[in-house]
Coordinates of N, CA and C in Angstrom, one line a residue:
L1 N -3.9 -0.8 -19.6 CA -3.0 0.3 -19.1 C -3.7 1.6 -18.9
A2 N -4.6 1.9 -19.9 CA -5.4 3.1 -19.8 C -6.4 3.1 -18.7
L3 N -7.0 1.9 -18.5 CA -8.0 1.7 -17.4 C -7.3 1.9 -16.1
F4 N -6.1 1.3 -15.9 CA -5.4 1.4 -14.7 C -5.0 2.8 -14.4
T5 N -4.5 3.5 -15.4 CA -4.1 4.9 -15.2 C -5.3 5.8 -14.8
G6 N -6.4 5.5 -15.5 CA -7.6 6.3 -15.2 C -8.1 6.0 -13.8
L7 N -8.1 4.7 -13.3 CA -8.5 4.4 -11.9 C -7.5 5.0 -10.9
A8 N -6.2 5.0 -11.2 CA -5.2 5.6 -10.3 C -5.4 7.1 -10.2
A9 N -5.8 7.8 -11.3 CA -6.0 9.2 -11.3 C -7.2 9.6 -10.5
C10 N -8.2 8.7 -10.4 CA -9.4 8.9 -9.6 C -9.2 8.8 -8.1
N11 N -8.2 8.2 -7.7 CA -7.9 7.9 -6.3 C -7.7 9.3 -5.6
N12 N -8.5 9.6 -4.6 CA -8.4 10.9 -3.9 C -8.1 10.6 -2.5
D13 N -6.8 10.7 -2.1 CA -6.3 10.5 -0.8 C -6.7 11.7 0.1
N14 N -6.8 12.9 -0.4 CA -7.1 14.1 0.4 C -8.5 14.4 0.3
S15 N -9.2 14.6 1.4 CA -10.6 15.1 1.3 C -10.6 16.5 0.9
S16 N -11.7 17.0 0.4 CA -11.8 18.4 0.0 C -11.6 19.3 1.2
S17 N -12.0 18.9 2.4 CA -11.8 19.8 3.6 C -10.3 19.9 3.9
E18 N -9.5 18.9 3.7 CA -8.1 19.0 3.9 C -7.5 20.0 3.0
I19 N -7.9 19.9 1.7 CA -7.3 20.8 0.7 C -7.7 22.2 1.0
D20 N -9.0 22.4 1.4 CA -9.5 23.8 1.8 C -8.7 24.3 2.9
K21 N -8.3 23.5 3.9 CA -7.6 23.9 5.1 C -6.2 24.3 4.6
Q22 N -5.5 23.6 3.7 CA -4.2 23.9 3.2 C -4.2 25.2 2.5
N23 N -5.2 25.4 1.7 CA -5.3 26.7 0.9 C -5.6 27.9 1.8
S24 N -6.4 27.7 2.8 CA -6.6 28.8 3.7 C -5.4 29.2 4.6
E25 N -4.5 28.3 4.8 CA -3.3 28.6 5.6 C -2.2 29.3 4.7
F26 N -2.3 29.2 3.5 CA -1.4 29.8 2.6 C -1.6 31.3 2.5
D27 N -0.6 32.1 2.7 CA -0.7 33.6 2.7 C -0.1 34.1 1.4
R28 N -0.9 34.2 0.4 CA -0.4 34.7 -0.9 C 0.1 36.1 -0.9
K29 N -0.5 37.0 -0.2 CA 0.0 38.4 -0.1 C 1.4 38.4 0.5
A30 N 1.7 37.7 1.5 CA 3.0 37.6 2.1 C 4.0 37.1 1.1
M31 N 3.6 36.0 0.4 CA 4.5 35.5 -0.6 C 4.9 36.5 -1.7
L32 N 3.9 37.1 -2.2 CA 4.1 38.1 -3.3 C 4.9 39.3 -2.8
T33 N 4.6 39.8 -1.6 CA 5.4 40.9 -1.0 C 6.8 40.5 -0.8
N34 N 7.1 39.3 -0.4 CA 8.5 38.8 -0.2 C 9.2 38.7 -1.6
I35 N 8.5 38.2 -2.6 CA 9.1 38.1 -3.9 C 9.4 39.5 -4.5
G36 N 8.4 40.4 -4.3 CA 8.6 41.8 -4.8 C 9.8 42.5 -4.1
R37 N 9.9 42.3 -2.8 CA 11.0 43.0 -2.1 C 12.3 42.3 -2.2
N38 N 12.4 41.0 -2.0 CA 13.6 40.3 -1.9 C 14.1 39.7 -3.2
V39 N 13.3 39.7 -4.2 CA 13.8 39.2 -5.5 C 13.8 40.3 -6.5
I40 N 12.6 40.8 -6.9 CA 12.5 41.8 -7.9 C 13.2 43.0 -7.6
M41 N 12.9 43.7 -6.5 CA 13.5 44.9 -6.1 C 15.0 44.8 -5.9
A42 N 15.4 43.7 -5.2 CA 16.8 43.4 -5.0 C 17.6 43.3 -6.3
N43 N 17.0 42.7 -7.3 CA 17.7 42.5 -8.6 C 17.7 43.9 -9.3
Y44 N 16.7 44.7 -9.2 CA 16.7 46.0 -9.8 C 17.7 46.9 -9.1
E45 N 17.8 46.8 -7.8 CA 18.8 47.6 -7.1 C 20.2 47.2 -7.5
D46 N 20.5 45.9 -7.6 CA 21.8 45.4 -8.1 C 22.1 45.9 -9.5
F47 N 21.1 45.9 -10.4 CA 21.2 46.3 -11.7 C 21.5 47.8 -11.8
A48 N 20.8 48.6 -11.0 CA 21.1 50.1 -10.9 C 22.5 50.4 -10.5
S49 N 23.0 49.6 -9.5 CA 24.3 49.8 -9.0 C 25.4 49.4 -10.1
E50 N 25.1 48.3 -10.8 CA 26.1 47.9 -11.8 C 26.0 48.9 -13.0
A51 N 24.8 49.4 -13.3 CA 24.7 50.4 -14.4 C 25.5 51.7 -14.1
K52 N 25.4 52.1 -12.8 CA 26.2 53.3 -12.4 C 27.7 53.0 -12.5
N53 N 28.1 51.8 -12.1 CA 29.5 51.4 -12.2 C 29.9 51.5 -13.7
L54 N 29.1 51.0 -14.6 CA 29.4 51.0 -16.0 C 29.5 52.4 -16.5
Q55 N 28.6 53.3 -16.1 CA 28.7 54.7 -16.5 C 30.0 55.3 -16.0
E56 N 30.4 55.0 -14.8 CA 31.7 55.6 -14.3 C 32.9 55.0 -15.0
A57 N 32.9 53.7 -15.3 CA 34.0 53.1 -16.0 C 34.0 53.6 -17.4
T58 N 32.9 53.8 -18.0 CA 32.8 54.4 -19.4 C 33.4 55.8 -19.4
R59 N 33.0 56.6 -18.4 CA 33.6 58.0 -18.3 C 35.1 57.9 -18.2
A60 N 35.6 57.1 -17.3 CA 37.0 57.0 -17.1 C 37.7 56.5 -18.4
F61 N 37.2 55.6 -19.1 CA 37.7 55.1 -20.4 C 37.7 56.2 -21.5
T62 N 36.6 56.9 -21.7 CA 36.5 57.8 -22.7 C 37.3 59.1 -22.4
N63 N 37.5 59.4 -21.1 CA 38.4 60.5 -20.8 C 39.9 60.1 -21.0
D64 N 40.2 58.9 -20.8 CA 41.6 58.4 -21.0 C 41.6 57.0 -21.6
P65 N 41.5 57.0 -23.0 CA 41.3 55.7 -23.7 C 42.7 54.9 -23.7
T66 N 42.9 54.1 -22.6 CA 44.0 53.2 -22.5 C 43.5 51.8 -22.5
T67 N 44.5 50.9 -22.7 CA 44.1 49.4 -22.7 C 43.6 49.0 -21.3
N68 N 44.3 49.5 -20.3 CA 43.8 49.2 -18.9 C 42.4 49.7 -18.7
N69 N 42.1 50.9 -19.1 CA 40.8 51.4 -18.9 C 39.7 50.7 -19.7
L70 N 40.1 50.3 -20.9 CA 39.2 49.5 -21.8 C 38.9 48.2 -21.1
E71 N 39.9 47.5 -20.6 CA 39.7 46.2 -19.9 C 38.8 46.4 -18.7
D72 N 38.9 47.5 -18.0 CA 38.1 47.8 -16.8 C 36.6 48.0 -17.3
V73 N 36.4 48.8 -18.3 CA 35.1 49.0 -18.7 C 34.4 47.8 -19.4
R74 N 35.2 46.9 -20.0 CA 34.7 45.7 -20.5 C 34.2 44.8 -19.4
K75 N 35.0 44.6 -18.4 CA 34.6 43.8 -17.2 C 33.4 44.4 -16.6
T76 N 33.3 45.7 -16.4 CA 32.1 46.3 -15.8 C 30.9 46.1 -16.7
F77 N 31.1 46.2 -18.0 CA 30.0 46.0 -18.9 C 29.4 44.6 -18.8
K78 N 30.3 43.6 -18.6 CA 29.8 42.2 -18.5 C 29.0 42.0 -17.2
R79 N 29.5 42.7 -16.1 CA 28.8 42.6 -14.8 C 27.4 43.2 -15.0
A80 N 27.4 44.4 -15.6 CA 26.1 45.1 -15.7 C 25.1 44.3 -16.6
Y81 N 25.7 43.8 -17.7 CA 24.8 43.0 -18.6 C 24.3 41.8 -17.9
K82 N 25.1 41.1 -17.1 CA 24.6 40.0 -16.3 C 23.5 40.4 -15.3
A83 N 23.7 41.5 -14.7 CA 22.7 42.0 -13.7 C 21.4 42.3 -14.5
W84 N 21.5 42.8 -15.7 CA 20.3 43.1 -16.6 C 19.6 41.8 -16.8
Q85 N 20.3 40.7 -17.0 CA 19.6 39.4 -17.2 C 18.7 39.0 -16.1
Y86 N 19.1 39.4 -14.9 CA 18.3 39.1 -13.7 C 17.0 39.9 -13.6
V87 N 16.9 41.1 -14.2 CA 15.7 41.9 -14.1 C 14.8 41.8 -15.4
T88 N 15.4 41.3 -16.5 CA 14.6 41.3 -17.7 C 13.3 40.4 -17.6
P89 N 13.3 39.4 -16.7 CA 12.0 38.6 -16.6 C 10.9 39.5 -16.0
Y90 N 11.2 40.6 -15.3 CA 10.2 41.4 -14.6 C 9.9 42.6 -15.5
S91 N 9.7 42.4 -16.8 CA 9.4 43.5 -17.7 C 7.8 43.8 -17.7
F92 N 7.3 44.0 -16.6 CA 5.9 44.4 -16.5 C 5.7 45.6 -15.6
G93 N 4.6 46.2 -15.5 CA 4.4 47.3 -14.7 C 5.2 48.5 -15.2
P94 N 5.9 49.2 -14.3 CA 6.7 50.4 -14.7 C 7.7 50.1 -15.7
A95 N 8.4 48.9 -15.7 CA 9.4 48.5 -16.7 C 8.7 48.4 -18.1
Q96 N 7.5 47.9 -18.1 CA 6.9 47.8 -19.4 C 6.4 49.2 -19.9
R97 N 5.9 50.0 -19.0 CA 5.5 51.4 -19.4 C 6.7 52.2 -19.9
M98 N 7.8 52.0 -19.4 CA 9.0 52.7 -19.8 C 9.7 52.0 -21.0
A99 N 9.2 50.9 -21.4 CA 9.8 50.1 -22.5 C 11.2 49.8 -22.2
L100 N 11.5 49.4 -21.0 CA 12.9 49.2 -20.5 C 13.6 48.2 -21.4
R101 N 12.9 47.1 -21.7 CA 13.6 46.0 -22.5 C 13.9 46.5 -23.9
D102 N 13.0 47.2 -24.5 CA 13.2 47.8 -25.9 C 14.4 48.8 -25.9
N103 N 14.5 49.5 -24.8 CA 15.6 50.5 -24.8 C 16.9 50.0 -24.3
M104 N 16.9 48.8 -23.6 CA 18.1 48.3 -23.1 C 18.7 47.1 -23.8
N105 N 17.9 46.4 -24.5 CA 18.4 45.1 -25.0 C 17.8 44.7 -26.4
T106 N 17.7 45.6 -27.3 CA 17.2 45.2 -28.6 C 18.3 44.5 -29.4
F107 N 18.1 43.3 -29.8 CA 19.1 42.5 -30.5 C 18.5 42.0 -31.8
P108 N 19.3 42.0 -32.9 CA 20.7 42.4 -33.0 C 20.8 43.9 -33.1
T109 N 22.0 44.3 -32.8 CA 22.3 45.8 -32.9 C 22.5 46.1 -34.3
D110 N 22.2 47.4 -34.6 CA 22.3 47.9 -36.0 C 23.7 48.6 -36.1
T111 N 24.7 47.8 -36.5 CA 26.1 48.4 -36.5 C 26.2 49.5 -37.5
S112 N 25.6 49.3 -38.7 CA 25.7 50.4 -39.7 C 25.0 51.6 -39.2
G113 N 23.9 51.5 -38.5 CA 23.2 52.6 -38.0 C 24.0 53.3 -36.9
I114 N 24.7 52.5 -36.1 CA 25.6 53.1 -35.1 C 26.7 53.9 -35.7
K115 N 27.3 53.3 -36.7 CA 28.4 54.0 -37.4 C 27.9 55.3 -38.1
E116 N 26.8 55.3 -38.7 CA 26.2 56.5 -39.3 C 25.9 57.5 -38.2
R117 N 25.3 57.1 -37.1 CA 25.0 58.1 -36.0 C 26.3 58.7 -35.4
I118 N 27.3 57.9 -35.3 CA 28.6 58.4 -34.8 C 29.1 59.5 -35.8
R119 N 29.1 59.1 -37.1 CA 29.6 60.0 -38.1 C 28.9 61.3 -38.1
N120 N 27.5 61.3 -37.9 CA 26.7 62.5 -37.9 C 26.6 63.2 -36.6
G121 N 27.2 62.5 -35.6 CA 27.1 63.1 -34.2 C 25.7 63.1 -33.6
N122 N 24.9 62.1 -34.1 CA 23.5 62.0 -33.7 C 23.4 61.2 -32.4
K123 N 23.0 61.9 -31.3 CA 22.8 61.2 -30.0 C 21.4 61.2 -29.5
S124 N 20.4 61.6 -30.4 CA 19.0 61.6 -30.0 C 18.3 60.4 -30.6
W125 N 17.5 59.7 -29.8 CA 16.8 58.5 -30.3 C 15.3 58.7 -30.4
G126 N 14.8 58.1 -31.4 CA 13.3 58.1 -31.6 C 12.8 56.7 -31.3
P127 N 11.6 56.5 -31.5 CA 11.0 55.2 -31.2 C 11.5 54.0 -32.1
Y128 N 12.1 54.3 -33.2 CA 12.6 53.2 -34.1 C 14.1 53.1 -34.1
D129 N 14.7 53.7 -33.1 CA 16.2 53.6 -33.0 C 16.7 52.7 -32.0
N130 N 15.9 51.8 -31.5 CA 16.3 50.9 -30.4 C 17.5 50.0 -30.7
A131 N 17.6 49.6 -31.9 CA 18.7 48.8 -32.3 C 20.1 49.5 -32.4
T132 N 20.1 50.8 -32.1 CA 21.4 51.5 -32.1 C 21.7 52.0 -30.7
K133 N 21.1 51.4 -29.7 CA 21.4 51.7 -28.3 C 21.3 50.5 -27.4
G134 N 21.6 50.7 -26.2 CA 21.4 49.6 -25.2 C 22.7 48.7 -25.1
F135 N 22.5 47.6 -24.4 CA 23.7 46.7 -24.2 C 24.3 46.2 -25.4
P136 N 23.5 45.7 -26.4 CA 24.2 45.2 -27.7 C 25.0 46.3 -28.3
A137 N 24.5 47.5 -28.4 CA 25.3 48.6 -29.0 C 26.5 48.9 -28.2
V138 N 26.4 49.0 -26.9 CA 27.6 49.2 -26.0 C 28.6 48.1 -26.2
G139 N 28.1 46.9 -26.3 CA 29.0 45.7 -26.5 C 29.8 45.9 -27.8
Y140 N 29.1 46.3 -28.9 CA 29.7 46.5 -30.2 C 30.8 47.6 -30.0
L141 N 30.5 48.7 -29.4 CA 31.4 49.8 -29.2 C 32.7 49.4 -28.4
L142 N 32.5 48.5 -27.5 CA 33.6 48.1 -26.6 C 34.4 46.9 -27.1
F143 N 33.8 46.1 -27.9 CA 34.5 44.8 -28.3 C 34.8 44.8 -29.8
E144 N 34.5 45.8 -30.6 CA 34.8 45.8 -32.0 C 35.7 47.0 -32.3
P145 N 36.8 46.8 -32.9 CA 37.5 45.6 -33.2 C 37.9 44.8 -32.0
S146 N 38.2 43.5 -32.2 CA 38.3 42.6 -31.1 C 39.6 42.8 -30.3
S147 N 40.7 43.3 -30.9 CA 41.9 43.5 -30.1 C 41.8 44.8 -29.3
A148 N 42.3 44.7 -28.1 CA 42.2 45.9 -27.2 C 42.9 47.1 -27.8
S149 N 44.1 46.9 -28.3 CA 44.8 48.1 -28.9 C 44.1 48.7 -30.1
A150 N 43.5 47.9 -30.9 CA 42.7 48.4 -32.1 C 41.5 49.1 -31.6
T151 N 40.8 48.6 -30.5 CA 39.6 49.2 -30.0 C 40.0 50.6 -29.4
V152 N 41.1 50.6 -28.6 CA 41.5 51.9 -28.0 C 41.8 52.9 -29.1
S153 N 42.4 52.5 -30.2 CA 42.7 53.5 -31.3 C 41.5 54.1 -31.9
T154 N 40.3 53.4 -31.8 CA 39.1 53.9 -32.4 C 38.5 55.0 -31.5
Y155 N 39.0 55.2 -30.3 CA 38.6 56.3 -29.4 C 39.6 57.4 -29.3
Q156 N 40.5 57.5 -30.2 CA 41.5 58.5 -30.2 C 41.3 59.4 -31.4
G157 N 41.7 60.7 -31.3 CA 41.6 61.6 -32.4 C 40.2 62.2 -32.5
K158 N 40.0 62.9 -33.6 CA 38.7 63.6 -33.7 C 37.5 62.6 -33.9
A159 N 37.8 61.6 -34.7 CA 36.7 60.6 -34.9 C 36.5 59.8 -33.6
G160 N 37.5 59.6 -32.9 CA 37.4 58.9 -31.6 C 36.6 59.7 -30.6
A161 N 36.7 61.0 -30.6 CA 35.9 61.8 -29.7 C 34.4 61.6 -30.0
K162 N 34.0 61.5 -31.3 CA 32.6 61.3 -31.6 C 32.2 59.9 -31.1
R163 N 33.0 58.9 -31.3 CA 32.7 57.5 -30.8 C 32.6 57.5 -29.3
A164 N 33.5 58.2 -28.6 CA 33.4 58.3 -27.2 C 32.1 59.0 -26.7
A165 N 31.8 60.1 -27.4 CA 30.5 60.8 -27.0 C 29.3 59.9 -27.2
Y166 N 29.3 59.1 -28.3 CA 28.2 58.2 -28.5 C 28.2 57.1 -27.5
L167 N 29.3 56.5 -27.1 CA 29.4 55.5 -26.1 C 28.8 56.0 -24.8
K168 N 29.2 57.2 -24.4 CA 28.7 57.8 -23.1 C 27.2 57.9 -23.2

């Protein structure tokens, strides 16, 4: 069986000139340009649009914390997070230099750190605070507690204003 496999592997149907011809006809630059424009940039543009929608829905919810506005911002969050999943494979070049993945999607989120930062009104982040921001943190702020009415109540009153400011 090993001898047969070895002999079959040695069979060369294509001559080296045929392979060279195929390789010379392939336009690598055109392929990479196409991927850059139509895949990577298109996904980043979609993500930017969804992130803006999330920002607007968040502003509407924090200005008027109702169950309907919470449901809207939750749906928008899910769409933005899904759009993020399409750009995260491209964490090189400018995205890597900006530490986009570290700033947007450090998991798991530090819920006790978030609570402490809300209590203290701390909205400035240093290099070691990634677990208190990004999509996991926003998800925590929008879905905990799990019932919509309980979540809405966490955004009301003086303590709710701090939570809303942190969410924004």
